[in-house]
Amino acid sequence: MAERKHGVPAPPTESAIRSGEWDGRDLDHETFRRVLFVDVDMTEMINRGSAFEECTFSQVRFNVSEHDDSSFVNCTFRRCSFFDATFRACKFTGSMFDGCSYGLLKVEGGDWSFVGLPGADLRGSAFHGVRLREADLTGARLEKAEILRSDLSGAWLHSADLTACDLRGSDLAALDPQVTTVKKAIIDSFQATVVAAALGFDVR
């Protein structure tokens, strides 16, 4: 299980859905609380406004699924696949990810504060206008990813690889270039001043 901040364990589940075929299914404002999803195929699922609270997803396939204005609050994702999945204006506050794959993941808006993505391979993923406040991205691979106009304040970026990552418009106050790989990362002129100050330069 992904390490939660302050040692808080995953919430216990109270019911289970196993080996379900949800591919192509439409979810419309449905609610799930403390449900364990195991080996469920959600490929190409369309989800509008549904709420998942303190649920656990194990080996669930979210490939090419689309989620709008939905919430996954304090959920746990273990060995799930998010290939080409899209999340628009979704809330993932406090959720944790462990051993998942994310190829071409797209996130547009929404709140991913306090999310745990330590060591996640997010190469080529896109986060546009996302709140990532105090997100755990320790050791995450973000080469050639896009984190545009996003709130990274207080994010954990130690040992993260941001090589050639497009960071324009994002809050980089938590970025320490001395413990994070930033070679060829793309930033704007204002961000350059922030990074220079973090390195100890006297910017005038």
mmCIF file of C-alpha atoms in Angstrom:
data_model
loop_
_atom_site.group_PDB
_atom_site.id
_atom_site.type_symbol
_atom_site.label_atom_id
_atom_site.label_comp_id
_atom_site.label_asym_id
_atom_site.label_seq_id
_atom_site.Cartn_x
_atom_site.Cartn_y
_atom_site.Cartn_z
ATOM 1 C CA MET A 1 0.000 0.000 0.000
ATOM 2 C CA ALA A 2 1.202 3.502 -0.696
ATOM 3 C CA GLU A 3 2.629 5.194 2.364
ATOM 4 C CA ARG A 4 0.078 7.681 3.680
ATOM 5 C CA LYS A 5 1.161 10.852 5.365
ATOM 6 C CA HIS A 6 1.423 10.572 9.131
ATOM 7 C CA GLY A 7 0.989 6.781 8.876
ATOM 8 C CA VAL A 8 -2.773 6.900 8.321
ATOM 9 C CA PRO A 9 -3.921 3.515 6.900
ATOM 10 C CA ALA A 10 -6.409 3.025 4.071
ATOM 11 C CA PRO A 11 -10.020 3.196 5.293
ATOM 12 C CA PRO A 12 -11.643 -0.234 5.762
ATOM 13 C CA THR A 13 -14.090 -1.295 3.049
ATOM 14 C CA GLU A 14 -17.593 -2.587 3.794
ATOM 15 C CA SER A 15 -18.608 -4.234 0.492
ATOM 16 C CA ALA A 16 -16.895 -5.543 -2.629
ATOM 17 C CA ILE A 17 -17.340 -5.664 -6.403
ATOM 18 C CA ARG A 18 -15.111 -8.283 -8.044
ATOM 19 C CA SER A 19 -14.248 -9.093 -11.678
ATOM 20 C CA GLY A 20 -16.972 -6.834 -13.039
ATOM 21 C CA GLU A 21 -17.300 -5.859 -16.681
ATOM 22 C CA TRP A 22 -17.991 -2.124 -16.544
ATOM 23 C CA ASP A 23 -16.335 -1.343 -19.874
ATOM 24 C CA GLY A 24 -18.344 1.193 -21.848
ATOM 25 C CA ARG A 25 -20.710 1.710 -18.926
ATOM 26 C CA ASP A 26 -22.241 5.127 -18.169
ATOM 27 C CA LEU A 27 -22.235 6.285 -14.556
ATOM 28 C CA ASP A 28 -24.437 9.277 -13.834
ATOM 29 C CA HIS A 29 -24.237 10.799 -10.342
ATOM 30 C CA GLU A 30 -23.938 7.436 -8.568
ATOM 31 C CA THR A 31 -22.450 7.153 -5.068
ATOM 32 C CA PHE A 32 -20.101 4.471 -3.684
ATOM 33 C CA ARG A 33 -18.768 4.513 -0.123
ATOM 34 C CA ARG A 34 -16.103 2.187 1.270
ATOM 35 C CA VAL A 35 -16.423 -0.249 -1.633
ATOM 36 C CA LEU A 36 -13.589 -2.567 -2.652
ATOM 37 C CA PHE A 37 -13.277 -2.863 -6.451
ATOM 38 C CA VAL A 38 -11.134 -5.840 -7.523
ATOM 39 C CA ASP A 39 -10.157 -6.644 -11.142
ATOM 40 C CA VAL A 40 -12.984 -4.507 -12.542
ATOM 41 C CA ASP A 41 -12.758 -3.451 -16.204
ATOM 42 C CA MET A 42 -13.788 0.227 -16.488
ATOM 43 C CA THR A 43 -12.257 0.673 -19.959
ATOM 44 C CA GLU A 44 -14.004 3.426 -21.972
ATOM 45 C CA MET A 45 -16.423 4.062 -19.115
ATOM 46 C CA ILE A 46 -18.155 7.461 -19.037
ATOM 47 C CA ASN A 47 -18.561 8.879 -15.539
ATOM 48 C CA ARG A 48 -20.496 12.054 -14.873
ATOM 49 C CA GLY A 49 -20.768 13.465 -11.371
ATOM 50 C CA SER A 50 -20.321 10.207 -9.456
ATOM 51 C CA ALA A 51 -18.813 10.079 -5.955
ATOM 52 C CA PHE A 52 -16.398 7.459 -4.604
ATOM 53 C CA GLU A 53 -15.618 7.938 -0.925
ATOM 54 C CA GLU A 54 -12.935 5.942 0.899
ATOM 55 C CA CYS A 55 -13.034 3.207 -1.747
ATOM 56 C CA THR A 56 -10.186 0.860 -2.680
ATOM 57 C CA PHE A 57 -9.449 -0.038 -6.312
ATOM 58 C CA SER A 58 -7.217 -3.058 -6.913
ATOM 59 C CA GLN A 59 -6.118 -3.991 -10.463
ATOM 60 C CA VAL A 60 -8.911 -1.884 -11.952
ATOM 61 C CA ARG A 61 -8.555 -0.792 -15.586
ATOM 62 C CA PHE A 62 -9.530 2.849 -16.179
ATOM 63 C CA ASN A 63 -8.081 2.837 -19.710
ATOM 64 C CA VAL A 64 -9.582 5.399 -22.128
ATOM 65 C CA SER A 65 -12.291 6.239 -19.567
ATOM 66 C CA GLU A 66 -13.664 9.775 -19.122
ATOM 67 C CA HIS A 67 -14.656 11.340 -15.821
ATOM 68 C CA ASP A 68 -16.343 14.719 -15.412
ATOM 69 C CA ASP A 69 -17.049 16.585 -12.163
ATOM 70 C CA SER A 70 -16.640 13.391 -10.129
ATOM 71 C CA SER A 71 -14.927 12.739 -6.801
ATOM 72 C CA PHE A 72 -12.561 10.036 -5.507
ATOM 73 C CA VAL A 73 -11.978 11.294 -1.970
ATOM 74 C CA ASN A 74 -9.531 9.446 0.307
ATOM 75 C CA CYS A 75 -9.480 6.441 -2.030
ATOM 76 C CA THR A 76 -6.678 3.909 -2.555
ATOM 77 C CA PHE A 77 -5.537 2.709 -5.992
ATOM 78 C CA ARG A 78 -3.332 -0.403 -6.179
ATOM 79 C CA ARG A 79 -1.865 -1.668 -9.467
ATOM 80 C CA CYS A 80 -4.521 0.100 -11.537
ATOM 81 C CA SER A 81 -4.136 1.190 -15.176
ATOM 82 C CA PHE A 82 -4.996 4.734 -16.306
ATOM 83 C CA PHE A 83 -3.825 4.580 -19.942
ATOM 84 C CA ASP A 84 -5.302 7.530 -21.883
ATOM 85 C CA ALA A 85 -7.841 8.213 -19.101
ATOM 86 C CA THR A 86 -9.225 11.750 -18.742
ATOM 87 C CA PHE A 87 -10.367 13.450 -15.534
ATOM 88 C CA ARG A 88 -12.045 16.850 -15.832
ATOM 89 C CA ALA A 89 -12.862 18.948 -12.742
ATOM 90 C CA CYS A 90 -12.548 15.887 -10.489
ATOM 91 C CA LYS A 91 -11.648 15.772 -6.806
ATOM 92 C CA PHE A 92 -9.024 13.274 -5.568
ATOM 93 C CA THR A 93 -8.209 14.871 -2.211
ATOM 94 C CA GLY A 94 -6.268 12.527 0.064
ATOM 95 C CA SER A 95 -6.201 9.583 -2.360
ATOM 96 C CA MET A 96 -3.147 7.319 -2.641
ATOM 97 C CA PHE A 97 -1.679 5.470 -5.626
ATOM 98 C CA ASP A 98 0.597 2.431 -5.485
ATOM 99 C CA GLY A 99 2.095 0.489 -8.401
ATOM 100 C CA CYS A 100 -0.242 2.019 -11.006
ATOM 101 C CA SER A 101 0.454 2.830 -14.682
ATOM 102 C CA TYR A 102 -0.532 6.206 -16.136
ATOM 103 C CA GLY A 103 0.452 6.393 -19.825
ATOM 104 C CA LEU A 104 -1.073 9.497 -21.470
ATOM 105 C CA LEU A 105 -3.133 10.360 -18.376
ATOM 106 C CA LYS A 106 -4.906 13.717 -18.804
ATOM 107 C CA VAL A 107 -6.154 15.820 -15.885
ATOM 108 C CA GLU A 108 -7.993 19.083 -16.537
ATOM 109 C CA GLY A 109 -8.838 21.202 -13.500
ATOM 110 C CA GLY A 110 -9.984 19.724 -10.222
ATOM 111 C CA ASP A 111 -8.458 19.228 -6.786
ATOM 112 C CA TRP A 112 -5.672 16.665 -6.276
ATOM 113 C CA SER A 113 -4.435 18.144 -2.988
ATOM 114 C CA PHE A 114 -2.725 15.787 -0.533
ATOM 115 C CA VAL A 115 -2.674 13.043 -3.188
ATOM 116 C CA GLY A 116 0.050 10.413 -2.831
ATOM 117 C CA LEU A 117 1.902 9.606 -6.065
ATOM 118 C CA PRO A 118 5.361 8.637 -4.750
ATOM 119 C CA GLY A 119 7.523 7.061 -7.428
ATOM 120 C CA ALA A 120 4.735 7.298 -10.012
ATOM 121 C CA ASP A 121 5.753 6.998 -13.681
ATOM 122 C CA LEU A 122 3.885 10.024 -15.067
ATOM 123 C CA ARG A 123 6.020 10.512 -18.168
ATOM 124 C CA GLY A 124 4.002 12.248 -20.877
ATOM 125 C CA SER A 125 1.018 12.878 -18.611
ATOM 126 C CA ALA A 126 -0.762 16.244 -18.591
ATOM 127 C CA PHE A 127 -2.059 18.235 -15.620
ATOM 128 C CA HIS A 128 -3.661 21.524 -16.655
ATOM 129 C CA GLY A 129 -5.031 23.960 -14.059
ATOM 130 C CA VAL A 130 -4.963 21.348 -11.289
ATOM 131 C CA ARG A 131 -4.691 21.969 -7.558
ATOM 132 C CA LEU A 132 -1.797 19.753 -6.405
ATOM 133 C CA ARG A 133 -1.223 21.412 -3.050
ATOM 134 C CA GLU A 134 0.960 19.231 -0.768
ATOM 135 C CA ALA A 135 0.786 16.341 -3.255
ATOM 136 C CA ASP A 136 3.426 13.660 -2.647
ATOM 137 C CA LEU A 137 5.426 13.442 -5.873
ATOM 138 C CA THR A 138 8.577 12.139 -4.180
ATOM 139 C CA GLY A 139 10.648 10.277 -6.754
ATOM 140 C CA ALA A 140 7.960 10.659 -9.414
ATOM 141 C CA ARG A 141 8.996 10.490 -13.077
ATOM 142 C CA LEU A 142 7.587 13.500 -14.903
ATOM 143 C CA GLU A 143 9.848 13.646 -17.949
ATOM 144 C CA LYS A 144 8.143 15.451 -20.850
ATOM 145 C CA ALA A 145 4.967 15.803 -18.782
ATOM 146 C CA GLU A 146 2.878 18.986 -18.643
ATOM 147 C CA ILE A 147 2.016 20.631 -15.331
ATOM 148 C CA LEU A 148 0.581 23.910 -16.562
ATOM 149 C CA ARG A 149 -1.054 26.664 -14.465
ATOM 150 C CA SER A 150 -1.246 24.305 -11.492
ATOM 151 C CA ASP A 151 -0.889 24.858 -7.744
ATOM 152 C CA LEU A 152 2.159 22.906 -6.516
ATOM 153 C CA SER A 153 2.482 24.810 -3.247
ATOM 154 C CA GLY A 154 3.833 22.569 -0.519
ATOM 155 C CA ALA A 155 4.204 19.639 -2.932
ATOM 156 C CA TRP A 156 6.793 16.982 -2.089
ATOM 157 C CA LEU A 157 9.197 16.963 -5.054
ATOM 158 C CA HIS A 158 12.344 15.439 -3.531
ATOM 159 C CA SER A 159 14.105 13.199 -6.100
ATOM 160 C CA ALA A 160 11.376 13.827 -8.692
ATOM 161 C CA ASP A 161 12.545 13.900 -12.327
ATOM 162 C CA LEU A 162 11.168 16.955 -14.166
ATOM 163 C CA THR A 163 13.416 16.627 -17.219
ATOM 164 C CA ALA A 164 11.847 18.526 -20.159
ATOM 165 C CA CYS A 165 8.637 18.937 -18.136
ATOM 166 C CA ASP A 166 6.524 21.981 -19.099
ATOM 167 C CA LEU A 167 5.835 23.819 -15.845
ATOM 168 C CA ARG A 168 4.746 27.195 -17.177
ATOM 169 C CA GLY A 169 2.282 29.089 -15.022
ATOM 170 C CA SER A 170 2.547 26.707 -12.054
ATOM 171 C CA ASP A 171 3.479 27.596 -8.467
ATOM 172 C CA LEU A 172 7.090 26.465 -8.016
ATOM 173 C CA ALA A 173 7.674 27.755 -4.481
ATOM 174 C CA ALA A 174 8.158 24.170 -3.249
ATOM 175 C CA LEU A 175 10.699 23.296 -5.965
ATOM 176 C CA ASP A 176 14.297 22.855 -4.803
ATOM 177 C CA PRO A 177 16.483 22.381 -7.919
ATOM 178 C CA GLN A 178 19.222 20.933 -5.724
ATOM 179 C CA VAL A 179 17.187 17.818 -4.873
ATOM 180 C CA THR A 180 15.013 17.634 -7.996
ATOM 181 C CA THR A 181 16.092 16.918 -11.581
ATOM 182 C CA VAL A 182 15.053 19.898 -13.705
ATOM 183 C CA LYS A 183 17.235 19.622 -16.812
ATOM 184 C CA LYS A 184 15.540 21.263 -19.827
ATOM 185 C CA ALA A 185 12.337 21.875 -17.827
ATOM 186 C CA ILE A 186 10.278 24.665 -19.396
ATOM 187 C CA ILE A 187 9.402 27.661 -17.200
ATOM 188 C CA ASP A 188 8.385 31.284 -17.754
ATOM 189 C CA SER A 189 10.325 34.409 -16.774
ATOM 190 C CA PHE A 190 8.512 34.891 -13.442
ATOM 191 C CA GLN A 191 9.200 31.293 -12.450
ATOM 192 C CA ALA A 192 12.848 31.750 -13.361
ATOM 193 C CA THR A 193 13.053 34.462 -10.703
ATOM 194 C CA VAL A 194 11.489 32.135 -8.114
ATOM 195 C CA VAL A 195 13.931 29.345 -8.941
ATOM 196 C CA ALA A 196 16.907 31.723 -8.878
ATOM 197 C CA ALA A 197 15.877 32.936 -5.415
ATOM 198 C CA ALA A 198 15.579 29.322 -4.237
ATOM 199 C CA LEU A 199 19.180 28.770 -5.374
ATOM 200 C CA GLY A 200 20.337 31.721 -3.307
ATOM 201 C CA PHE A 201 20.770 34.299 -6.055
ATOM 202 C CA ASP A 202 20.216 37.970 -5.244
ATOM 203 C CA VAL A 203 17.614 38.755 -7.908
ATOM 204 C CA ARG A 204 17.311 42.475 -8.692
#
